[in-house]
Tab-separated table of C-alpha atoms and ligand atoms in Angstrom:
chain	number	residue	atom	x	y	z
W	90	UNK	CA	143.937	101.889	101.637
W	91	UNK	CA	142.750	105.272	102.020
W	92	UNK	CA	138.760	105.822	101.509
W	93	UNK	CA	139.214	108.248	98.261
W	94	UNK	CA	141.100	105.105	96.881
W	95	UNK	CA	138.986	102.125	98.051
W	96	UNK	CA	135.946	104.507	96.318
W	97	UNK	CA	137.960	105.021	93.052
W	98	UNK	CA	138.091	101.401	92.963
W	99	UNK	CA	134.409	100.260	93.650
W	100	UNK	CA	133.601	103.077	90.470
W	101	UNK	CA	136.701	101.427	88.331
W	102	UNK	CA	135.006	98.124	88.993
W	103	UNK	CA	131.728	99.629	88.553
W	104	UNK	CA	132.650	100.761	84.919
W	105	UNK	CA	134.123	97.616	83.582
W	106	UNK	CA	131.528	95.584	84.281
W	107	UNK	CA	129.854	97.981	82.291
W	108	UNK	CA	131.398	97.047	79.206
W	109	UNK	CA	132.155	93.565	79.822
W	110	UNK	CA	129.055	92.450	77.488
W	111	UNK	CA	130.809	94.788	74.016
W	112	UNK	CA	134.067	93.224	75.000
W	113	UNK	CA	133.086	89.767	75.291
W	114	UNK	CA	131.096	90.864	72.004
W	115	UNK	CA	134.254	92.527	70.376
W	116	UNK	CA	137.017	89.681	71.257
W	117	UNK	CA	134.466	86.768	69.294
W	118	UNK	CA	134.043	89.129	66.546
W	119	UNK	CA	137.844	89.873	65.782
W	120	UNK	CA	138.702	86.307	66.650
W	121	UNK	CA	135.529	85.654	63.694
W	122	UNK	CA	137.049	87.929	61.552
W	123	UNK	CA	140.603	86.548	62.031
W	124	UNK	CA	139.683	83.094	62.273
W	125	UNK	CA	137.130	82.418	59.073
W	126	UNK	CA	136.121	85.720	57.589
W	127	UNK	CA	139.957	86.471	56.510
W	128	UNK	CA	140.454	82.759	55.548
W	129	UNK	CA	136.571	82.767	53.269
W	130	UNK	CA	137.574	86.255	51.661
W	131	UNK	CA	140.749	84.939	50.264
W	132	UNK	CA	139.409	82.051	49.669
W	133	UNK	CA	136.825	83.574	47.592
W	134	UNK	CA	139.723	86.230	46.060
W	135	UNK	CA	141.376	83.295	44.501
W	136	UNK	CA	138.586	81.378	43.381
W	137	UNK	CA	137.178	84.877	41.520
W	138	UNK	CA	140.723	85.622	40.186
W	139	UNK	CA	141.424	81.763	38.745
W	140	UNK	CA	137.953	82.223	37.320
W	141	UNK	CA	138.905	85.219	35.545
W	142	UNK	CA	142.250	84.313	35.063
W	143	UNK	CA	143.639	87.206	36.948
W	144	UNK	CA	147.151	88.007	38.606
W	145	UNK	CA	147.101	90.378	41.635
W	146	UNK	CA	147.801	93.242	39.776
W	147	UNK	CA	144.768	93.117	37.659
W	148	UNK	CA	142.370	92.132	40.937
W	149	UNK	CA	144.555	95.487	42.368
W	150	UNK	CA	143.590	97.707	39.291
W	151	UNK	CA	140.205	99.534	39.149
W	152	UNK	CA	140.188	99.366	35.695
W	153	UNK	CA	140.166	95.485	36.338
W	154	UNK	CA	137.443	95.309	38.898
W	155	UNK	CA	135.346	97.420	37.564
W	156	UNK	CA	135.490	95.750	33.947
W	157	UNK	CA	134.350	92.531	35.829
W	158	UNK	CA	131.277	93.540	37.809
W	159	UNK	CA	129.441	90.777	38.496
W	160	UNK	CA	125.967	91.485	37.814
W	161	UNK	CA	124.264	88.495	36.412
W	162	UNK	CA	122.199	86.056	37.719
W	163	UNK	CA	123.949	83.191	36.124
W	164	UNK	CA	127.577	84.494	36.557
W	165	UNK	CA	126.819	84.923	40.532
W	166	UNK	CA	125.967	81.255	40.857
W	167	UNK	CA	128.995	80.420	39.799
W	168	UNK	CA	130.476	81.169	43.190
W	169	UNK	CA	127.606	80.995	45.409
W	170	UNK	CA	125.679	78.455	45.345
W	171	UNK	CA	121.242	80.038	44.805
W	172	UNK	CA	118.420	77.962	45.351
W	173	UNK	CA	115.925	77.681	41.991
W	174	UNK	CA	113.634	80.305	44.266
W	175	UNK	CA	116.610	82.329	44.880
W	176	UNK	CA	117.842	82.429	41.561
W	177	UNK	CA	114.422	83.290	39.715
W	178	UNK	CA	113.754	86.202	42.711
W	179	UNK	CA	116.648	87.782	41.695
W	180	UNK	CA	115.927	87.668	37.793
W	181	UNK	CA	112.800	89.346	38.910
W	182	UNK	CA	114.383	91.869	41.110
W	183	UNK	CA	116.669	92.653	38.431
W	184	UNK	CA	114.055	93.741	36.709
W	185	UNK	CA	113.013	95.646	38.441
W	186	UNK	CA	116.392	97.298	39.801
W	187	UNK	CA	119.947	96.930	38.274
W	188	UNK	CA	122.289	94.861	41.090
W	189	UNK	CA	126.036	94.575	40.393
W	190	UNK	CA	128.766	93.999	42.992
W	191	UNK	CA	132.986	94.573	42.156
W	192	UNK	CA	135.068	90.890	42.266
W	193	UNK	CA	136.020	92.196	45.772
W	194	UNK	CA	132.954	93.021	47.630
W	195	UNK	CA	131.607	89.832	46.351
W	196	UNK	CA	135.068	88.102	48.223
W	197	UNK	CA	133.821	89.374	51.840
W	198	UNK	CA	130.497	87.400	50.978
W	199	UNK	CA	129.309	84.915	52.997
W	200	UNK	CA	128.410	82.091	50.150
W	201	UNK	CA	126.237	80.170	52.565
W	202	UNK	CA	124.467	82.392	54.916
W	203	UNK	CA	122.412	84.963	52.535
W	204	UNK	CA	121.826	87.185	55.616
W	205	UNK	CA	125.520	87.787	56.571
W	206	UNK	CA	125.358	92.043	56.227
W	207	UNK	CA	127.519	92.014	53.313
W	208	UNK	CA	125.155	89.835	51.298
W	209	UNK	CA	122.337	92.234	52.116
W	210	UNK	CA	123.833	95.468	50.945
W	211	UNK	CA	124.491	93.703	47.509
W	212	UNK	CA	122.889	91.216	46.722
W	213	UNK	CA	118.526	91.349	45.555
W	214	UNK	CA	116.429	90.631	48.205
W	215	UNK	CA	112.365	89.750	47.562
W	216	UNK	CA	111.436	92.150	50.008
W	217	UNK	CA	112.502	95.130	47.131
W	218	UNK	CA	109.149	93.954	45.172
W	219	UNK	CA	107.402	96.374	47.892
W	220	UNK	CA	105.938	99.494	46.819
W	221	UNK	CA	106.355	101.067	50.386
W	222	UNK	CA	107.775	104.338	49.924
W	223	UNK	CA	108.538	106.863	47.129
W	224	UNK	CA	111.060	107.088	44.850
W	225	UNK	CA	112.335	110.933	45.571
W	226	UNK	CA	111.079	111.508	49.099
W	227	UNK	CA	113.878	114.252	49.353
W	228	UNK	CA	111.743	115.784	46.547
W	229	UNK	CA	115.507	116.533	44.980
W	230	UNK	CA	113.962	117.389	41.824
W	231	UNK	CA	112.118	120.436	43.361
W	232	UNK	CA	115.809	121.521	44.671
W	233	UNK	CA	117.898	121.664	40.975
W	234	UNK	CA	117.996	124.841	40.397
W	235	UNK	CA	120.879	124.214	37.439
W	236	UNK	CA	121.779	121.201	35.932
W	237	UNK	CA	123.191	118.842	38.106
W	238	UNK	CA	122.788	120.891	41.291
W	239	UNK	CA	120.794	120.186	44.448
W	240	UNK	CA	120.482	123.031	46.711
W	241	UNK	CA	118.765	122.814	50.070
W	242	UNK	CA	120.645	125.391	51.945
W	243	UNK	CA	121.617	128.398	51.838
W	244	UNK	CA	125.878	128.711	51.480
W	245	UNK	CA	126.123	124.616	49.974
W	246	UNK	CA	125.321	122.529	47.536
W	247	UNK	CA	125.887	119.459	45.588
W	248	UNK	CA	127.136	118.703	41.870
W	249	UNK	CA	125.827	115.397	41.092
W	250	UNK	CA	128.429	114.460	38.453
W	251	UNK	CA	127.485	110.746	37.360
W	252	UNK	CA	124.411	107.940	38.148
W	253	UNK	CA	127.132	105.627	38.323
W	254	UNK	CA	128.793	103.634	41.455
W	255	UNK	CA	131.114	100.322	41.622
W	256	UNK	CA	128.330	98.223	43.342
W	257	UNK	CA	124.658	99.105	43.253
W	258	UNK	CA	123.801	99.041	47.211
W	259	UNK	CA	120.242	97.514	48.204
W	260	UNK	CA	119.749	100.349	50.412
W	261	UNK	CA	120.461	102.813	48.370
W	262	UNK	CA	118.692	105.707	48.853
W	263	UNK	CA	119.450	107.595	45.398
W	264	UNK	CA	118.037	104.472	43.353
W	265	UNK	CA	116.163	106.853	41.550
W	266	UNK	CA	119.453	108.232	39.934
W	267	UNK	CA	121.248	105.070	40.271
W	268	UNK	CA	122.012	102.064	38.373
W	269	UNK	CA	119.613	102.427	35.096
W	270	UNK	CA	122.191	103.396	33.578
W	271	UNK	CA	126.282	104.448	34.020
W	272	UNK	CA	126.044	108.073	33.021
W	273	UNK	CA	128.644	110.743	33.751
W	274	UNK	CA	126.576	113.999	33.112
W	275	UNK	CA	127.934	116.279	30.456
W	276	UNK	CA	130.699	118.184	30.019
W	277	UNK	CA	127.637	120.887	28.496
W	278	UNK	CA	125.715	120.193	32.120
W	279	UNK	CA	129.065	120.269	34.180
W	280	UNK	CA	130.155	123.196	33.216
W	281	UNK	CA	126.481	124.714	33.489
W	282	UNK	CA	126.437	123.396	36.823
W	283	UNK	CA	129.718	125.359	37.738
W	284	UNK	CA	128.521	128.134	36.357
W	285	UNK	CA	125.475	128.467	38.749
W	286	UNK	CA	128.445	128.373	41.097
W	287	UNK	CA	130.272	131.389	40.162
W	288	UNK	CA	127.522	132.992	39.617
W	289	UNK	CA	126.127	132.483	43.235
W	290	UNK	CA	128.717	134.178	45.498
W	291	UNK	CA	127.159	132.727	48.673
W	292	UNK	CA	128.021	129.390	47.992
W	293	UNK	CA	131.515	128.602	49.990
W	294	UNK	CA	130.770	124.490	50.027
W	295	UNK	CA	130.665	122.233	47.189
W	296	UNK	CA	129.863	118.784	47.657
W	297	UNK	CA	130.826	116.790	44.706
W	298	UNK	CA	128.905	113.563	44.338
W	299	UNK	CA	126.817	111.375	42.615
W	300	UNK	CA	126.596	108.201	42.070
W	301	UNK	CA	129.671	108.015	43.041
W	302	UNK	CA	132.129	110.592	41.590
W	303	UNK	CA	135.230	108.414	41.700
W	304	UNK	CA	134.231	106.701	38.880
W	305	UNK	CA	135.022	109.264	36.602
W	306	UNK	CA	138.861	109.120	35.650
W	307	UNK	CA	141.297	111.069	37.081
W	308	UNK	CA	141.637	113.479	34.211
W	309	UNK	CA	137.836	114.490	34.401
W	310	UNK	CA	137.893	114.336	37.822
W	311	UNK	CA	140.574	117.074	37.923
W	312	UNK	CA	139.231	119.174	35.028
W	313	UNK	CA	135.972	119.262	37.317
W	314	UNK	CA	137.874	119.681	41.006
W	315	UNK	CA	140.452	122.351	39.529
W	316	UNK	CA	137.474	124.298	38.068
W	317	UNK	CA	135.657	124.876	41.166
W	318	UNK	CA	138.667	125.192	43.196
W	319	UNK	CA	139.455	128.585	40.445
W	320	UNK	CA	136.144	130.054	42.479
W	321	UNK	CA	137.163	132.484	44.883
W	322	UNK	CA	133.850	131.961	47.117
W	323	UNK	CA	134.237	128.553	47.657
W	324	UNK	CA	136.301	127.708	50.754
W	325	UNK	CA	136.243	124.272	50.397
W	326	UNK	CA	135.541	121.144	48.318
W	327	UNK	CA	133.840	117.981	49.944
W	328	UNK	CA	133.890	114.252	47.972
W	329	UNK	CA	131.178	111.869	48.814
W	330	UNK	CA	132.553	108.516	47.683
W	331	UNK	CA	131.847	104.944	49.065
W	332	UNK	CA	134.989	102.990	46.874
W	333	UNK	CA	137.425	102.883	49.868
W	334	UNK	CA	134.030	100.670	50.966
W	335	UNK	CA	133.422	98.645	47.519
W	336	UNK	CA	136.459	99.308	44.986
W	337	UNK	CA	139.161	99.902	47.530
W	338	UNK	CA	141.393	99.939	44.785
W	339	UNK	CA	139.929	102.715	43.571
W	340	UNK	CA	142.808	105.261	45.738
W	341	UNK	CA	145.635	104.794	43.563
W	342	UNK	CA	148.600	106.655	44.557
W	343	UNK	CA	148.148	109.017	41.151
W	344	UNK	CA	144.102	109.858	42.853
W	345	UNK	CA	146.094	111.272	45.788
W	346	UNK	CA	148.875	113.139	43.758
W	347	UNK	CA	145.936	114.550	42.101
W	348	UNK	CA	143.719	115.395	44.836
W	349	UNK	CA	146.087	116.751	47.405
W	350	UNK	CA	146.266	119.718	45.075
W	351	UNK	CA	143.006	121.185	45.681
W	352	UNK	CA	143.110	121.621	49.407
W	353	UNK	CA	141.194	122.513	52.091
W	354	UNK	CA	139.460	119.449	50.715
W	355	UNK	CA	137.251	116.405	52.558
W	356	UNK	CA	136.244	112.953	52.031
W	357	UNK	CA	132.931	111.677	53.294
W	358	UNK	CA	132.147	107.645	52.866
W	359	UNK	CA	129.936	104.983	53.903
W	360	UNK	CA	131.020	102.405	55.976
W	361	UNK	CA	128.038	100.200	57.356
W	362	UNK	CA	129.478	97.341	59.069
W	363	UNK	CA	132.884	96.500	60.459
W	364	UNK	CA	132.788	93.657	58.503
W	365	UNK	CA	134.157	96.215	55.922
W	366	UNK	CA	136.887	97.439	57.159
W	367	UNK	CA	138.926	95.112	55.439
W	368	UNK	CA	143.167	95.465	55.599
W	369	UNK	CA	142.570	97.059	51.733
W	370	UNK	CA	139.902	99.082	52.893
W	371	UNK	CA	142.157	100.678	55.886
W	372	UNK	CA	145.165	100.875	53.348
W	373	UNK	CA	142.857	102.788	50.957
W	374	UNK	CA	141.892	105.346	53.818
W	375	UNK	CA	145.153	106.126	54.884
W	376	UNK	CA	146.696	106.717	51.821
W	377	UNK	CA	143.846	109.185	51.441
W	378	UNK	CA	144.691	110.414	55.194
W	379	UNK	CA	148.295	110.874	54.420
W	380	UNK	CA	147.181	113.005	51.614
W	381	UNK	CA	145.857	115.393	53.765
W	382	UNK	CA	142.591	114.569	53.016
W	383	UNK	CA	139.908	114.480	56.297
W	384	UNK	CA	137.728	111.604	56.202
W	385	UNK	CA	134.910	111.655	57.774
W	386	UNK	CA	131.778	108.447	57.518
W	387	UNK	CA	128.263	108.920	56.972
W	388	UNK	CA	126.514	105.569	58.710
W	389	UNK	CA	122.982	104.879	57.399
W	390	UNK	CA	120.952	102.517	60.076
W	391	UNK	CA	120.201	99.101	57.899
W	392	UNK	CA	117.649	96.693	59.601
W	393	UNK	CA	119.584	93.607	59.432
W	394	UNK	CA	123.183	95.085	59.399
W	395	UNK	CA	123.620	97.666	61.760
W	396	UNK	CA	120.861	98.036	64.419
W	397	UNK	CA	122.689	97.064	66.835
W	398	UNK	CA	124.429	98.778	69.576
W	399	UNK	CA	127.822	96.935	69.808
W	400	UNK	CA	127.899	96.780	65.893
W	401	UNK	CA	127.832	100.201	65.678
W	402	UNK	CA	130.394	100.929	68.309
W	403	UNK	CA	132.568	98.402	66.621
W	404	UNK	CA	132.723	100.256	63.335
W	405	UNK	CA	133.090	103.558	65.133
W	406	UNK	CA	135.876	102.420	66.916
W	407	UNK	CA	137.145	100.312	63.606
W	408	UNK	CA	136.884	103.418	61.736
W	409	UNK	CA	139.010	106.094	64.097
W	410	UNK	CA	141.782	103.324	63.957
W	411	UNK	CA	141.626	103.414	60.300
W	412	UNK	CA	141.359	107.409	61.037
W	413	UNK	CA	137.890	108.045	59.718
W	414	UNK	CA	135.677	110.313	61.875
W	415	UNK	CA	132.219	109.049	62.592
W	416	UNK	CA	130.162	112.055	61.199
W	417	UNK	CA	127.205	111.363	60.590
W	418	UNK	CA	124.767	108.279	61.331
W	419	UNK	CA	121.235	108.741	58.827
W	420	UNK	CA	117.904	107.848	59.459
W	421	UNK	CA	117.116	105.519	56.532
W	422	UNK	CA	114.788	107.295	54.173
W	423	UNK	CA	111.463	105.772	52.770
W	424	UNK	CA	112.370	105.392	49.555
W	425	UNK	CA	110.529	102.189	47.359
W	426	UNK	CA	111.888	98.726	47.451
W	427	UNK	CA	114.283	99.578	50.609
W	428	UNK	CA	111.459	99.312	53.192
W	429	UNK	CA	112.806	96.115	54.543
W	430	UNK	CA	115.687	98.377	56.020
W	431	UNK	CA	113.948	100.956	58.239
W	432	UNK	CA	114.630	100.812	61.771
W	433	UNK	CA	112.192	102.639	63.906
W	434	UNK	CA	113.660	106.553	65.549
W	435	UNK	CA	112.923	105.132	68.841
W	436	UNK	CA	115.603	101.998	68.145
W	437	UNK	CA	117.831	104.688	66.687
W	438	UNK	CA	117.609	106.717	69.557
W	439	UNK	CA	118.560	103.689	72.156
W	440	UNK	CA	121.480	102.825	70.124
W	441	UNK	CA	122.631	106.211	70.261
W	442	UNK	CA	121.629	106.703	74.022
W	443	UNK	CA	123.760	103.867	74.660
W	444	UNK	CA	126.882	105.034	72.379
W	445	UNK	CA	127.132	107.879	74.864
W	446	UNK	CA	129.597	107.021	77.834
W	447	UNK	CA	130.445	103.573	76.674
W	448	UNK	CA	132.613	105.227	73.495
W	449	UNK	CA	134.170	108.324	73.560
W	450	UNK	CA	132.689	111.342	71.692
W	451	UNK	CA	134.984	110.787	68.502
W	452	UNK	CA	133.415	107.690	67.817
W	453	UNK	CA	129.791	109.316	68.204
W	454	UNK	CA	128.765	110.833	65.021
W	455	UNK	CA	125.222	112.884	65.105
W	456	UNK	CA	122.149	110.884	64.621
W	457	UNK	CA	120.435	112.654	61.799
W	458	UNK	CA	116.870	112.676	59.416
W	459	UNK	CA	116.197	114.140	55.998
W	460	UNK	CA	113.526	115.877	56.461
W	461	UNK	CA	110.984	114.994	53.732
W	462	UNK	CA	110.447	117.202	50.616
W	463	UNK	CA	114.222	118.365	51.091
W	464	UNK	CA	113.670	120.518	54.225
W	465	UNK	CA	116.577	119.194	55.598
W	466	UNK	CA	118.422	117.532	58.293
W	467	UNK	CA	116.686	117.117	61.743
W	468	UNK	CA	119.396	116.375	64.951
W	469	UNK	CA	117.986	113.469	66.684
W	470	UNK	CA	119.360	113.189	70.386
W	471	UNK	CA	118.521	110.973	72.927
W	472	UNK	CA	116.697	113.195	76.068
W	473	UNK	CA	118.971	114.513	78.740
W	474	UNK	CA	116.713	117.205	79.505
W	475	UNK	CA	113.971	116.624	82.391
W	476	UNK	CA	113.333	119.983	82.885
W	477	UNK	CA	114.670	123.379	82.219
W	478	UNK	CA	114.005	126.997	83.038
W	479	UNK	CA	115.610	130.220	84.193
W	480	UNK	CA	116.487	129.296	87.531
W	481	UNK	CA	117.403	125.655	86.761
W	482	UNK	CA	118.385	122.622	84.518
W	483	UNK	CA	117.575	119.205	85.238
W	484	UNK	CA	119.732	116.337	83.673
W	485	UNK	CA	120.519	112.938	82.718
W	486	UNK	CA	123.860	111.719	82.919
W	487	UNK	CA	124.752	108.516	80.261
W	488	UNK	CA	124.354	105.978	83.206
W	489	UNK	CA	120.258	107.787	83.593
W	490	UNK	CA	121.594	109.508	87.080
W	491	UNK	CA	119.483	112.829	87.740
W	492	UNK	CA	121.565	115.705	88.355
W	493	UNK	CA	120.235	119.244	88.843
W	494	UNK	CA	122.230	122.441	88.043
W	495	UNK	CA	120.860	125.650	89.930
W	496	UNK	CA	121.723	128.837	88.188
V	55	SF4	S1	127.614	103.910	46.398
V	55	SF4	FE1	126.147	105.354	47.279
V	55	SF4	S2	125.020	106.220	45.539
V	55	SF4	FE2	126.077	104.368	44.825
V	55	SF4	S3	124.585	102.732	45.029
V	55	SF4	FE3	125.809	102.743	46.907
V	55	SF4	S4	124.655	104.040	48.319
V	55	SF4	FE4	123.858	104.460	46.247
């Protein structure tokens, strides 16, 4: 063997045993996934539909799930079995904030273990009694300079169209807007709202969101899309929807007809776990994909779901085969009663440190904080700069090797 090859060897060897750990990691959690988590979900898909008396065209209808949120107390512990603590916590957190979950989020549930990630981004936890926080730390309300706009910068903004969403997420980070009430703003407001935009020839990016804006039918969903499509100054139209996540079902084949129209025209989601990328989840993505539509996912770091490193390379991996790009990854905000899902910068920072060489770069989306009082969003990267002037750059390399450039 000749010495260049014996070397390529020792550094082949030397970079599998670098992953060994994630693999060993990523084999039990697909054998998991194919060996109980499949088996509970439909498990729990036919309990839910005998309970409701439901054929698998209703559970595949929208309409369907949507009309059978489950979002009591009582109606919940019907399928999983609460505690008398449990149960009276989350009468009080309902109280305090609205919770509802579709028929088939509830189905990826764990019904024994209350800390499996899916429970936690669904269902009340006591820790949302905490005042921590404020309730508009993006100060959004500073930033509306028409109805239904934000604006923080200076060519884009964002129509908020409705407050309302399939599932009300623990962590979400809109709660202020979300889940009082299921409000599609105005036609009067809408139109307002578009106005601004034809009126401000600067702005060449429209985010439409909400709440989530997919659960406005497809008619007023058009009547909204077609409108701001008509503007010559926008360039393009950007969705921010998290049903292919909760209401999979949500991506009929008439959505796509529709939306496929109104190219150039994006999709931004939020998957949080690989625990949701589900075979309907996947479906629901590429029918959006084969649309033409790009999809990209906007991560938020969870405390308890996905502050981990091999969990997050796991979904960014899951996601590019269901041909989502990994876009963005947020710092979670400080906003009251979702405290209990911060995760530090620094722990942030190693997860993405570690992302870097072990995955490649499609499956590293930016790492990324809302600056308070809407100032908006800070890069956070790991440090790979030791030193750097005009004669010279000192680096890190993703396996923390020093390397010097001299210019
Ligand atoms: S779908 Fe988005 S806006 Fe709606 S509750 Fe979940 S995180 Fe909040």
């Amino acid at each position: 063997m000749d010495e260049k090859r014996r070397i390529s060897l020792e550094r082949a060897d030397e970079l599998h045993k670098e992953i060994e750990d994630y693999l060993a990691f990523k084999e039990d959690f697909l054998r998991q996934t194919a060996e109980i988590r499949d088996i509970l979900s439909k498990k729990h898909k036919e309990e839910l539909m005998s309970y409701f008396d439901a054929g698998e065209d209703e559970w595949n209808d929208w309409h369907w799930q949507l009309r059978h949120r489950i979002s009591s107390v009582s109606l919940l512990s019907k399928f999983i079995k609460l505690s008398d603590s449990r149960y009276e916590m989350f009468e009080e957190i309902s109280k305090k904030f609205r919770w509802a979950t579709t028929p088939y989020y509830l189905s990826l549930m764990d019904y024994e273990d209350m800390n499996y990630p899916i429970n936690l981004m669904a269902l009340p936890s006591a820790a949302e009694a905490s005042e921590s926080g404020e309730m508009d730390p993006m100060s959004e309300e500073f930033t509306n300079p028409a109805p239904c706009i934000t604006r923080r910068y200076p060519n884009r903004l964002i129509i908020n169209v409705t407050s309302s969403c399939a599932m009300f997420c623990r962590h979400c980070q809109r709660r202020r807007r979300i889940g009082e009430s299921d409000r599609i703003e105005s036609e009067e407001n809408i139109e307002k709202a578009i106005e601004y935009i034809r009126q401000t020839k600067e702005i060449r990016d429209v985010l439409i969101t909400g709440g989530d804006p997919l659960m406005l039918p497809d008619e007023m969903l058009e009547s909204i899309i077609s409108r701001v499509r008509a503007i010559e100054h926008v360039e393009i139209i950007r969705i921010g929807t998290r049903v292919m996540v909760t209401m999979p079902q949500r991506i009929t084949d008439e959505l796509c007809q529709m939306l496929k129209k109104y190219h150039p025209l994006y999709i931004n989601t939020q998957f949080n776990h690989p625990g949701e990328l589900t075979r309907e989840a996947v479906s629901a993505c590429c029918r959006l994909s084969d649309s033409g539509i790009p999809l990209g996912n906007q991560m938020v770091f969870l405390k308890g779901i996905n502050n981990d490193k091999y969990i997050v390379q796991l979904l960014n991996e899951g996601l590019l085969k269901a041909r989502v790009r990994p876009y963005y990854i947020f710092h979670p905000k400080q906003v009251i009663g979702t405290k209990h899902f911060e995760i530090t910068v620094e722990e942030g920072l190693r997860i993405m440190k570690y992302l870097r060489g072990h995955t490649s770069g499609l499956a590293i989306p930016q790492y990324i904080l809302n600056a308070p009082h809407g100032l908006g969003k800070v890069p956070l990267l790991p440090k790979y700069i030791e030193e750097s002037d005009e004669e010279h750059v000192k680096l890190l390399t993703w396996e923390g090797r020093e390397v010097e450039i001299v210019y």
